[in-house]
CSV table of C-alpha atoms and ligand atoms in Angstrom, one decimal:
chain,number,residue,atom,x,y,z
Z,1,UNK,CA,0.0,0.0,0.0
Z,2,UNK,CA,1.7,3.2,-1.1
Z,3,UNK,CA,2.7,5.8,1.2
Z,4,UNK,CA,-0.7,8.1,1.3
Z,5,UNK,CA,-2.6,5.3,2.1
Z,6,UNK,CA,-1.0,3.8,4.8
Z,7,UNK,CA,-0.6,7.4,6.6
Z,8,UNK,CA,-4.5,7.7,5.8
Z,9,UNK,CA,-5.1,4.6,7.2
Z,10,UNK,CA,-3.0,5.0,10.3
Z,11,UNK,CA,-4.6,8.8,10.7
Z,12,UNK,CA,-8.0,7.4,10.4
Z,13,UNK,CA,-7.1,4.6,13.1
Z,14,UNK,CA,-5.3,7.4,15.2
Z,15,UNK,CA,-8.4,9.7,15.0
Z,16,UNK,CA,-10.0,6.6,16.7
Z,17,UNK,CA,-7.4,5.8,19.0
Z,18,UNK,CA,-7.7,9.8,20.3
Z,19,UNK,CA,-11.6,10.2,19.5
Z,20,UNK,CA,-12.0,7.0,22.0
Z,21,UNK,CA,-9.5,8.3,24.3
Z,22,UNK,CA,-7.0,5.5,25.6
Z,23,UNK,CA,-8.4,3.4,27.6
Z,24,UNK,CA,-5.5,1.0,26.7
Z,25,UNK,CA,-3.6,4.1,29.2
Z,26,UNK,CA,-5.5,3.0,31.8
Z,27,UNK,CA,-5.6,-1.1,30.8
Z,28,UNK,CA,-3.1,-2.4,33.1
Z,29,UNK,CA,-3.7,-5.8,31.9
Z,30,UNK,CA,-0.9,-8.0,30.0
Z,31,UNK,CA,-3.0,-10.0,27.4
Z,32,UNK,CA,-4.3,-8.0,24.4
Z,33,UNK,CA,-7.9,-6.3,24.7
Z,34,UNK,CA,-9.1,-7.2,21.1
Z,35,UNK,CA,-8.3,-10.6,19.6
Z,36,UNK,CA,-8.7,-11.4,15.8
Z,37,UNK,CA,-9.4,-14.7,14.7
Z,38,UNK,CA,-9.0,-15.4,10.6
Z,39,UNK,CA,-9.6,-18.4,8.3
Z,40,UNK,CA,-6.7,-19.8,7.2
Z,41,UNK,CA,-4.0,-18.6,5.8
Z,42,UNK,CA,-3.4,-20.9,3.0
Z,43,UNK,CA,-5.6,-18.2,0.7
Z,44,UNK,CA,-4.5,-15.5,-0.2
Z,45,UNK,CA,-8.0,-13.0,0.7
Z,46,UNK,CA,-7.1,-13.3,4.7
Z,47,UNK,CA,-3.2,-12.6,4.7
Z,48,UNK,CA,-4.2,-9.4,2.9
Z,49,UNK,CA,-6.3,-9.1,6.0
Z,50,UNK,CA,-3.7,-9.4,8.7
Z,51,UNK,CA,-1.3,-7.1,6.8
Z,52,UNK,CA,-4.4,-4.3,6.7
Z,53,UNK,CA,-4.6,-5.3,10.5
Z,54,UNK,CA,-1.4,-4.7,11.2
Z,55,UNK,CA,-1.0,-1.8,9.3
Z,56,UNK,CA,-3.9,-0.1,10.9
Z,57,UNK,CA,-3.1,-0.9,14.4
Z,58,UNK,CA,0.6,-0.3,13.9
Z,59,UNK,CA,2.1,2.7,16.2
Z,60,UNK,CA,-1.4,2.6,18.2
Z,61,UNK,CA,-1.4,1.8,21.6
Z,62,UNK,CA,-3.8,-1.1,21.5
Z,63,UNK,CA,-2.7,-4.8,21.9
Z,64,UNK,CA,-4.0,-7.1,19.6
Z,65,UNK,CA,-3.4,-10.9,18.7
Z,66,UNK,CA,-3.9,-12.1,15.6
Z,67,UNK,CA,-4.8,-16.0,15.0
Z,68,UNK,CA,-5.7,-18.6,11.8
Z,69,UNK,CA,-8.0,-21.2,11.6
Z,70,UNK,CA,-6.5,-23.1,9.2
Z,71,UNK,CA,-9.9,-24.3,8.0
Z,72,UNK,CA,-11.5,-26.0,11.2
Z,73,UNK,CA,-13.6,-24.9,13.2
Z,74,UNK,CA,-11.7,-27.0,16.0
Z,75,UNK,CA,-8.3,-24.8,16.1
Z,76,UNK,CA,-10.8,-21.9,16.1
Z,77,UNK,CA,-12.7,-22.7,19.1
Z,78,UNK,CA,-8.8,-23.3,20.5
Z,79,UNK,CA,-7.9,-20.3,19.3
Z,80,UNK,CA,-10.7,-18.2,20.7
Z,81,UNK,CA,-10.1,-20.0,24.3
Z,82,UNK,CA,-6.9,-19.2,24.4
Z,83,UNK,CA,-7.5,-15.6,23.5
Z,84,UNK,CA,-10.2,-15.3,26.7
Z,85,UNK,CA,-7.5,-17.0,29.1
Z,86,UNK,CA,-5.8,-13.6,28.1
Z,87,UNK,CA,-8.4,-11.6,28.9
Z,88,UNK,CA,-9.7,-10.4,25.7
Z,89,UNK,CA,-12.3,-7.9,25.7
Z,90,UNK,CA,-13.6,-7.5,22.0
Z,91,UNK,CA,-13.2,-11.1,19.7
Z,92,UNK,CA,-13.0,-10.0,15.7
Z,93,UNK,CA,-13.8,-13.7,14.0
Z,94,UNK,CA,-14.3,-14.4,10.8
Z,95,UNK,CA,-15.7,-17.9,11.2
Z,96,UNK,CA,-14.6,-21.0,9.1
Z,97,UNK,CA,-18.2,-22.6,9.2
Z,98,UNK,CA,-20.7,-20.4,10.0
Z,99,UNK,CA,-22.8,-22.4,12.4
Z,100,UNK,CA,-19.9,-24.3,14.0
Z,101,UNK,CA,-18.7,-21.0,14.8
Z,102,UNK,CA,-21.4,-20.4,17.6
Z,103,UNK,CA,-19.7,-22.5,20.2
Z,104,UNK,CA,-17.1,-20.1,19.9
Z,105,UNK,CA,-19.0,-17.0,20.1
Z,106,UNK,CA,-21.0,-18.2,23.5
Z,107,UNK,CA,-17.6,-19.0,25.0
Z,108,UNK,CA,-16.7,-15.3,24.7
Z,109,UNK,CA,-20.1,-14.2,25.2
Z,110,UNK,CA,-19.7,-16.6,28.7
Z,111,UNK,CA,-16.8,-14.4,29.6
Z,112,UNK,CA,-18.3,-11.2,29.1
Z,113,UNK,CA,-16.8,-10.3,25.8
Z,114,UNK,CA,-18.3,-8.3,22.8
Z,115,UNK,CA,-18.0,-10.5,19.6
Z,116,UNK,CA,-17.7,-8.9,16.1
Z,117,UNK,CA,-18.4,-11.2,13.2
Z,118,UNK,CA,-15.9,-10.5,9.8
Z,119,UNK,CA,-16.9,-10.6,6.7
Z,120,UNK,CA,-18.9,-13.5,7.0
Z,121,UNK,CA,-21.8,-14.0,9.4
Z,122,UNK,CA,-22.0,-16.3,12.6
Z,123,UNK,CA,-25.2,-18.0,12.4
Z,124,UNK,CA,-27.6,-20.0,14.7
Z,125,UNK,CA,-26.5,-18.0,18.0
Z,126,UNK,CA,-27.3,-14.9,20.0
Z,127,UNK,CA,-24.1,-14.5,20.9
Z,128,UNK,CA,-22.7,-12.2,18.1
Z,129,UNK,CA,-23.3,-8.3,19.1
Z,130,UNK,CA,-22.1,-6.8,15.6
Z,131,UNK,CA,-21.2,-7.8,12.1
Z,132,UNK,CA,-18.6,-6.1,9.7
Z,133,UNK,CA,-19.5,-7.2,6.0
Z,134,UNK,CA,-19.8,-5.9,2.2
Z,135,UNK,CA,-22.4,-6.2,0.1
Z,136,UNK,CA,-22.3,-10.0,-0.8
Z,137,UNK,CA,-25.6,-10.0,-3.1
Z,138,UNK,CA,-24.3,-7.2,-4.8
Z,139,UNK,CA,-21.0,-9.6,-5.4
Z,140,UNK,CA,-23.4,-12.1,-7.3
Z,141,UNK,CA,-25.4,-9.6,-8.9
Z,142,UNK,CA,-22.0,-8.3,-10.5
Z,143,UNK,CA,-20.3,-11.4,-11.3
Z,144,UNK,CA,-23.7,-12.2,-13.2
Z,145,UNK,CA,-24.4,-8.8,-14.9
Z,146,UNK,CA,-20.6,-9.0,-16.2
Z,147,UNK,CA,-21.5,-12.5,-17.9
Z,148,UNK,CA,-25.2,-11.0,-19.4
Z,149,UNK,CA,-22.9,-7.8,-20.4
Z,150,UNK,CA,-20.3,-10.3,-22.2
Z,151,UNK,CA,-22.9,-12.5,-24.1
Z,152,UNK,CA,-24.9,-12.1,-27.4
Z,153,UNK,CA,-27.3,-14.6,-28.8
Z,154,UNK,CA,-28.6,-16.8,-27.4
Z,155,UNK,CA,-27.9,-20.9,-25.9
Z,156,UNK,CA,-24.2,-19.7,-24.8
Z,157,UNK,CA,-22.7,-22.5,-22.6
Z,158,UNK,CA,-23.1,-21.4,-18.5
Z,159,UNK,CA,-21.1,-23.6,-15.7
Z,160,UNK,CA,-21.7,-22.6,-12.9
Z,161,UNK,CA,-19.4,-23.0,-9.4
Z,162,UNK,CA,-19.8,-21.9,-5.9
Z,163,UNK,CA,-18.0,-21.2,-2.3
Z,164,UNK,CA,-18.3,-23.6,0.7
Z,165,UNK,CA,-21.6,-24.3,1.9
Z,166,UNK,CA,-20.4,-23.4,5.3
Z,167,UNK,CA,-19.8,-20.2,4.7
Z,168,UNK,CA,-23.2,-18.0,4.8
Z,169,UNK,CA,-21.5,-15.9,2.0
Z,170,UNK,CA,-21.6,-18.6,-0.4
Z,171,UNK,CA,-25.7,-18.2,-0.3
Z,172,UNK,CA,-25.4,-14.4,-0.8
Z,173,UNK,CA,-22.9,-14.6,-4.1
Z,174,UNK,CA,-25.4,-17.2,-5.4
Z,175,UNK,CA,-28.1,-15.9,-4.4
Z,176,UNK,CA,-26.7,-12.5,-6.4
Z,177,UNK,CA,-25.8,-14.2,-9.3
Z,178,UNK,CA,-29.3,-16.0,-9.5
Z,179,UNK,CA,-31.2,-12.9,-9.4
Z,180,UNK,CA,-29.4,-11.6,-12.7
Z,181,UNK,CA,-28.7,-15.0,-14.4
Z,182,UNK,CA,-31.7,-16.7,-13.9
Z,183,UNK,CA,-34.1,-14.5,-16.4
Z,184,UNK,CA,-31.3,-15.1,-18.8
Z,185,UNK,CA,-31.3,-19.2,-18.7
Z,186,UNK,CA,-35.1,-18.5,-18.9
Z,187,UNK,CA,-35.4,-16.9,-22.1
Z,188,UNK,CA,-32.4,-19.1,-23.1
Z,189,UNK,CA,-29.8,-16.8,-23.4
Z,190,UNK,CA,-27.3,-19.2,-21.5
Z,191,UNK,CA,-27.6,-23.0,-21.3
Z,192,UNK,CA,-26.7,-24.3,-17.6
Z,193,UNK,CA,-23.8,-27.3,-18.4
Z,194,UNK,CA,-23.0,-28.5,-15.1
Z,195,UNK,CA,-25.9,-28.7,-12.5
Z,196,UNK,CA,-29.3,-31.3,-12.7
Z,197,UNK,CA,-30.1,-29.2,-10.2
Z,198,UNK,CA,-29.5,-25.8,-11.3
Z,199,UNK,CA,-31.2,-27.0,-14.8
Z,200,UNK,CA,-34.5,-28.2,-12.8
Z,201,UNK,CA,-34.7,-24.5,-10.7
Z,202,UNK,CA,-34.0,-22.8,-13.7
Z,203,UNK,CA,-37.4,-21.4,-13.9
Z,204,UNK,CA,-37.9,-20.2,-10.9
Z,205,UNK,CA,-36.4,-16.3,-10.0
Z,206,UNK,CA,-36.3,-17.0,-6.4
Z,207,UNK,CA,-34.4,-20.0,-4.5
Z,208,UNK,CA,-35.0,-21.2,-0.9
Z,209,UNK,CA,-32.3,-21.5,0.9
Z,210,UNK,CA,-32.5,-25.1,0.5
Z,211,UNK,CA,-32.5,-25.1,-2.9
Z,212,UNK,CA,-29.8,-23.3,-3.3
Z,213,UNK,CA,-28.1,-25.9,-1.1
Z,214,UNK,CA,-28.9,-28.7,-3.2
Z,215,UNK,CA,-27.4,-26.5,-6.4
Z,216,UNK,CA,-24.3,-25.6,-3.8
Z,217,UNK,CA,-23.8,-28.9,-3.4
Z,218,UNK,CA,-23.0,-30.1,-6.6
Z,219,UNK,CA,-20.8,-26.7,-8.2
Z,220,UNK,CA,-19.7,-26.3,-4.6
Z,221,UNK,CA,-15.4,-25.6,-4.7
Z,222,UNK,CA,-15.1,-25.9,-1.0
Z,223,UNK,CA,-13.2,-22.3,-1.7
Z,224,UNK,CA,-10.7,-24.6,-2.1
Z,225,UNK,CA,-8.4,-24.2,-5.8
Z,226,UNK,CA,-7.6,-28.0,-6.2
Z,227,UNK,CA,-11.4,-29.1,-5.6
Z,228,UNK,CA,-12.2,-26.1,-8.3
Z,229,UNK,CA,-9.4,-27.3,-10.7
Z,230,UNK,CA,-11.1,-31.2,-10.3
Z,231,UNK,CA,-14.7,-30.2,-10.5
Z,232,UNK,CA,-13.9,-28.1,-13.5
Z,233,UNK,CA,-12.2,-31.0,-14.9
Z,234,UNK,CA,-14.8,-33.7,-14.4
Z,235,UNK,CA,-17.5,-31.0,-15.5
Z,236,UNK,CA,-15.6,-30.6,-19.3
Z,237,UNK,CA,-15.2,-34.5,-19.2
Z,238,UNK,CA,-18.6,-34.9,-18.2
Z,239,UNK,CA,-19.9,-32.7,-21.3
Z,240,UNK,CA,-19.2,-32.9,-25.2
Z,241,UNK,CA,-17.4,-30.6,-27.5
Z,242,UNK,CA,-20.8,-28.9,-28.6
Z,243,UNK,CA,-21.1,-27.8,-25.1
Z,244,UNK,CA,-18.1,-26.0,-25.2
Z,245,UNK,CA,-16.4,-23.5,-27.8
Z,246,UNK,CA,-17.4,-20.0,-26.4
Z,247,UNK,CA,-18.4,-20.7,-22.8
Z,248,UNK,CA,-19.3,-18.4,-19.5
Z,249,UNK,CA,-18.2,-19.3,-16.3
Z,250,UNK,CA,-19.4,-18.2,-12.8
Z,251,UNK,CA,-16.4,-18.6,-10.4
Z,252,UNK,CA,-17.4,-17.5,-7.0
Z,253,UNK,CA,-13.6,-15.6,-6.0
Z,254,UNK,CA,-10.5,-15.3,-7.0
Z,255,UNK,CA,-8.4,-18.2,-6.1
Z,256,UNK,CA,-10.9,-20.9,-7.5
Z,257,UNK,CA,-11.2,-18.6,-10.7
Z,258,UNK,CA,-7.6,-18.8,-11.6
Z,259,UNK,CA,-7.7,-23.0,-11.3
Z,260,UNK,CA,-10.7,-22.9,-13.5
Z,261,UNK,CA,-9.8,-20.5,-15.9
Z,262,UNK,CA,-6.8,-22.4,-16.5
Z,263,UNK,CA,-8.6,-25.7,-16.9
Z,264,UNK,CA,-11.2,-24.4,-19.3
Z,265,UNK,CA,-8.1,-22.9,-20.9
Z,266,UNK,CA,-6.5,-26.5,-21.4
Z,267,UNK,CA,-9.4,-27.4,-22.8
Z,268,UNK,CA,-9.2,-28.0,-26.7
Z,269,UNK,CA,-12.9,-27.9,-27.5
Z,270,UNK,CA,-13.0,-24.7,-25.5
Z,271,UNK,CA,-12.3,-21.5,-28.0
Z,272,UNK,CA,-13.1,-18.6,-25.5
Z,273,UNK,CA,-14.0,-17.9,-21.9
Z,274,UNK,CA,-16.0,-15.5,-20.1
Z,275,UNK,CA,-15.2,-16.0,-16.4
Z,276,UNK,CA,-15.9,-13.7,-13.3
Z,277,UNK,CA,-13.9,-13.8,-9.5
Z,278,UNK,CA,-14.1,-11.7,-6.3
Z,279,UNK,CA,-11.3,-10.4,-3.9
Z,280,UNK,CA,-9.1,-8.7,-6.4
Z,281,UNK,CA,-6.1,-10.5,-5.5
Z,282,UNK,CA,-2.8,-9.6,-6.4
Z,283,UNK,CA,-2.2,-12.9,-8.2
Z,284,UNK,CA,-6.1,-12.6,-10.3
Z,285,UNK,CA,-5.0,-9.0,-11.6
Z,286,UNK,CA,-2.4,-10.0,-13.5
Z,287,UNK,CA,-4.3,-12.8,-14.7
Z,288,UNK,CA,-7.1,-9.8,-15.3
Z,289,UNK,CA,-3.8,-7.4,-17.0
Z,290,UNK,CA,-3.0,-10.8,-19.0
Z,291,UNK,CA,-6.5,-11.8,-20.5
Z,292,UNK,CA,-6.9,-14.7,-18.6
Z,293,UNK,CA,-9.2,-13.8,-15.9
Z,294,UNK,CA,-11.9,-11.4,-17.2
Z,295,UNK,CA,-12.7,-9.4,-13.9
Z,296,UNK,CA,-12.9,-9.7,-10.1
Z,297,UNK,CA,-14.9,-7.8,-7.6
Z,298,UNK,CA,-13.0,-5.9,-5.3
Z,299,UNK,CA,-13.8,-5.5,-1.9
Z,300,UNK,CA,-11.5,-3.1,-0.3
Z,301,UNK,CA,-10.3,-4.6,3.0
Z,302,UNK,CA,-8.8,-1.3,4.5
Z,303,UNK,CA,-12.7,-0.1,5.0
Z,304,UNK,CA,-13.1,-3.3,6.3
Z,305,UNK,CA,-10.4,-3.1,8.7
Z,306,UNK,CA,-11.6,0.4,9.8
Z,307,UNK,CA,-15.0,-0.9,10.6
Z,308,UNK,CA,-14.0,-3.6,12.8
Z,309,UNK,CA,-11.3,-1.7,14.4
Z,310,UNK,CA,-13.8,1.8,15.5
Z,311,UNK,CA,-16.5,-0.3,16.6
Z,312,UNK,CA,-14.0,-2.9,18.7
Z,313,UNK,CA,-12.1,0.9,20.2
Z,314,UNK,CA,-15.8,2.2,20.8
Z,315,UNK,CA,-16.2,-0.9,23.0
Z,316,UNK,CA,-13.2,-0.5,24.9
Z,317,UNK,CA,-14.5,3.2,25.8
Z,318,UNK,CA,-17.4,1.7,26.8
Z,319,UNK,CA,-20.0,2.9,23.8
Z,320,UNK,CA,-22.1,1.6,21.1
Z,321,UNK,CA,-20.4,1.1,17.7
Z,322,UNK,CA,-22.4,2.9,15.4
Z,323,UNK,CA,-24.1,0.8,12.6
Z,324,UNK,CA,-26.3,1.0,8.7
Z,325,UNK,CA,-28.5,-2.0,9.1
Z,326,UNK,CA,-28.5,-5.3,10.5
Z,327,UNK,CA,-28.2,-9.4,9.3
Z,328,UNK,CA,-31.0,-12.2,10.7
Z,329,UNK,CA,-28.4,-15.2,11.5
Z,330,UNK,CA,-31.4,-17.4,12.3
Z,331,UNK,CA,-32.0,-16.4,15.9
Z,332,UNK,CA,-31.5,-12.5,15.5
Z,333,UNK,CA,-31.2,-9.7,13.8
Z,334,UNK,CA,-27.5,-8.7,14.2
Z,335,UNK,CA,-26.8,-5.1,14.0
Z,336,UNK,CA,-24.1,-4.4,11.1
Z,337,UNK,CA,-22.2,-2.4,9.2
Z,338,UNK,CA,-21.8,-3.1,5.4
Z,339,UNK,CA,-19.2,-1.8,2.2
Z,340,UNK,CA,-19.9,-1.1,-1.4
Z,341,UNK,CA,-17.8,-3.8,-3.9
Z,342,UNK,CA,-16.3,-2.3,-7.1
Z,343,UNK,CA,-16.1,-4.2,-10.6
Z,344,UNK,CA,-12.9,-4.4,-11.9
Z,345,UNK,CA,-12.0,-5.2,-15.4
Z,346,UNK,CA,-9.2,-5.1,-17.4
Z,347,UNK,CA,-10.3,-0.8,-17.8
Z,348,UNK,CA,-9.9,-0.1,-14.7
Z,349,UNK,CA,-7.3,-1.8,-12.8
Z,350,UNK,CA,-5.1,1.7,-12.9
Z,351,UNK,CA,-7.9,3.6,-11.1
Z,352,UNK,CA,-9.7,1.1,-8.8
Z,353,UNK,CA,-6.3,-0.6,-7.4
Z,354,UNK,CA,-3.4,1.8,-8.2
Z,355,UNK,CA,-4.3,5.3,-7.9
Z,356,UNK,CA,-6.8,4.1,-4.6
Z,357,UNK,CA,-3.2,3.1,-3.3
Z,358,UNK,CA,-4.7,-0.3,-2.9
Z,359,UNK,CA,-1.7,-1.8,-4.7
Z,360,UNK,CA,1.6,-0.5,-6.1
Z,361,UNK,CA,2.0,-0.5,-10.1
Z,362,UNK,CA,5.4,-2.3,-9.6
Z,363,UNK,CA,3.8,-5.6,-8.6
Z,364,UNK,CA,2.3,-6.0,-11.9
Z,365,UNK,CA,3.4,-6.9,-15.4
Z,366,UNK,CA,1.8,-4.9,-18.6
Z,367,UNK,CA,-0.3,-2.5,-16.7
Z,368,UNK,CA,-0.2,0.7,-19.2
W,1,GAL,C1,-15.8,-15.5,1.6
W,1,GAL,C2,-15.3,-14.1,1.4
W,1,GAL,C3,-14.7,-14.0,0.1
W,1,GAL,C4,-13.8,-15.1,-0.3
W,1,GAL,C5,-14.1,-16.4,0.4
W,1,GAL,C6,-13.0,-17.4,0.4
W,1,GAL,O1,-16.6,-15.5,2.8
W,1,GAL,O2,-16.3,-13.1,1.6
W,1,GAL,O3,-14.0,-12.7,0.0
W,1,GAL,O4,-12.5,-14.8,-0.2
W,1,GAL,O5,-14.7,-16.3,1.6
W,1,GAL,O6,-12.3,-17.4,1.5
């Protein structure tokens, strides 16, 4: 992140820090006050995450730890334990599975701790107080329009794929992408290649939850890159070379896009792809400067960060974070706060992700 940013960030954080006054002056105790609790860190989305952490929170005066899940919900309950022996006062958890995630959340709620859900939602509990998010139906909803936007005629071949059915976002994309999609595979604009399920929904604008499951679980990637890269490859097995040629592809983020794109692209019976992603990482944008990935929907972490950050500091000082709306997780209506998502394309990598200081220009190749 260049220079301007970073101070902007910091200030920002600082203008917290001093706006909250500094309780962590008066917190005599050892153990850091807020605790963060990621994923894993074996994708690249929740590394960019701790750096923005650490970044925001650097030269403040507030003691945080910063853990990984490493994709089970096991190590995260550990993980969130360990953090209350410390004497955390605020959690910031991004949950691997959703509803496995509650046990954690009532163990700091036991202890008298304010728990912030990240980016995705903790569900089946009334022990999350506040959630930090962006606008995942918007994701889908862009990731679809782009296809719509990139297709003419009509029967164009559509595969479809999906995140992890544990993670309540996965729902939101697809629900997104439905919503635009969906009166497109009606009026036969795009031919579903890759789902029974999908293909027996098809006319029907909105899912249930449970349907979308069943359609989750059969384009489902796990949000994992080798289980994209096989379903991908059974899917083009599965199918023959008249459903292939110029295809359109619904990847759900980033790091499952790139697998697929390059197995569609090994594909001989495949002449073109349309194919969308989410998370603007560093690795997809080249893929986006090189033609190989044709956009991703960026979600700007720093804002993110921010979010989290003021409402865990107005915590400490004893207030109520303020917030635009809220999320039903099943048992209540969470109060939250939730970010725009910006389209990025080939035309405007310069101005989303370089000039917003979001990346540097050096750590691409061919960006004019
Ligand atoms: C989602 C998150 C996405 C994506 C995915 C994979 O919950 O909103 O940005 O990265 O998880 O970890």
């Amino acid at each position: 992140m260049n220079k301007k940013w970073s101070a902007l960030l910091m200030t920002m954080v600082m203008i917290l820090v001093a706006f909250v006054g500094c309780s962590s002056e008066n917190g005599d105790s050892a153990g850091p006050e807020i605790g963060i609790v990621l994923p894993t860190r074996d994708e690249p989305r929740w590394v960019q995450d701790e750096t923005r952490f650490k970044e925001a929170l650097e030269g403040t005066d507030y003691s945080v730890e910063i853990l990984f899940s490493q994709g089970s919900s096991a190590t995260e309950l550990q993980n969130v334990e360990s953090l209350l022996t410390k004497g955390i006062e605020v959690l910031i958890i991004c949950p691997h599975d959703g509803d496995a995630a509650a046990a954690a959340a009532e163990a700091a709620k036991k202890e008298g701790v304010t728990v912030i859900s990240y980016d995705r939602l903790i569900t089946g509990t009334d022990a999350v107080d506040y959630y930090v998010t962006f606008d995942s139906v918007a994701v889908g909803e862009a990731q679809g329009q782009y296809l719509v936007d990139q297709a003419s005629g009509t029967e164009n071949p559509l595969y479809l794929y999906a995140g992890a059915a544990s993670d309540n976002n996965a729902f939101l994309f697809f629900e997104g992408a439905w919503n635009v999609l969906q009166p497109k595979i009606a009026d036969g604009t795009f031919v579903i290649k890759n789902s029974e399920e999908a293909i027996a929904l098809q006319e029907k604008a909105v899912l249930t939850r449970e349907e979308m499951g069943k359609i989750l679980n059969q384009v489902t990637t796990n949000w994992d890159f080798n289980e994209a890269k096989n379903k991908a490859e059974s899917h083009l097995t599965a199918v023959g070379a008249a459903d292939k040629g110029d295809v359109f592809i619904l990847a759900p983020n980033d790091g499952t896009a790139r697998s697929i794109a390059d197995t569609f692209a090994s594909d001989s019976d495949v002449s073109s792809y349309v194919i969308t992603g989410q998370d603007a990482e560093k690795a997809s944008i080249q893929y986006i400067i090189d033609g190989i990935q044709s956009m991703t929907v960026f979600k700007d972490v720093r804002s993110l960060v921010t979010d989290s950050i003021g409402m865990a500091l107005a915590v400490l000082d004893g207030q109520s974070p303020s917030t635009t709306g809220s999320y039903n997780n099943g048992v209540k209506d969470v109060a939250a706060k939730q970010t725009e998502v910006i389209v990025v394309n080939q035309g405007n990598v310069k101005s989303a992700l370089i000039d917003s200081g979001y990346y540097e220009a050096s750590e691409f190749t061919g960006l004019e």
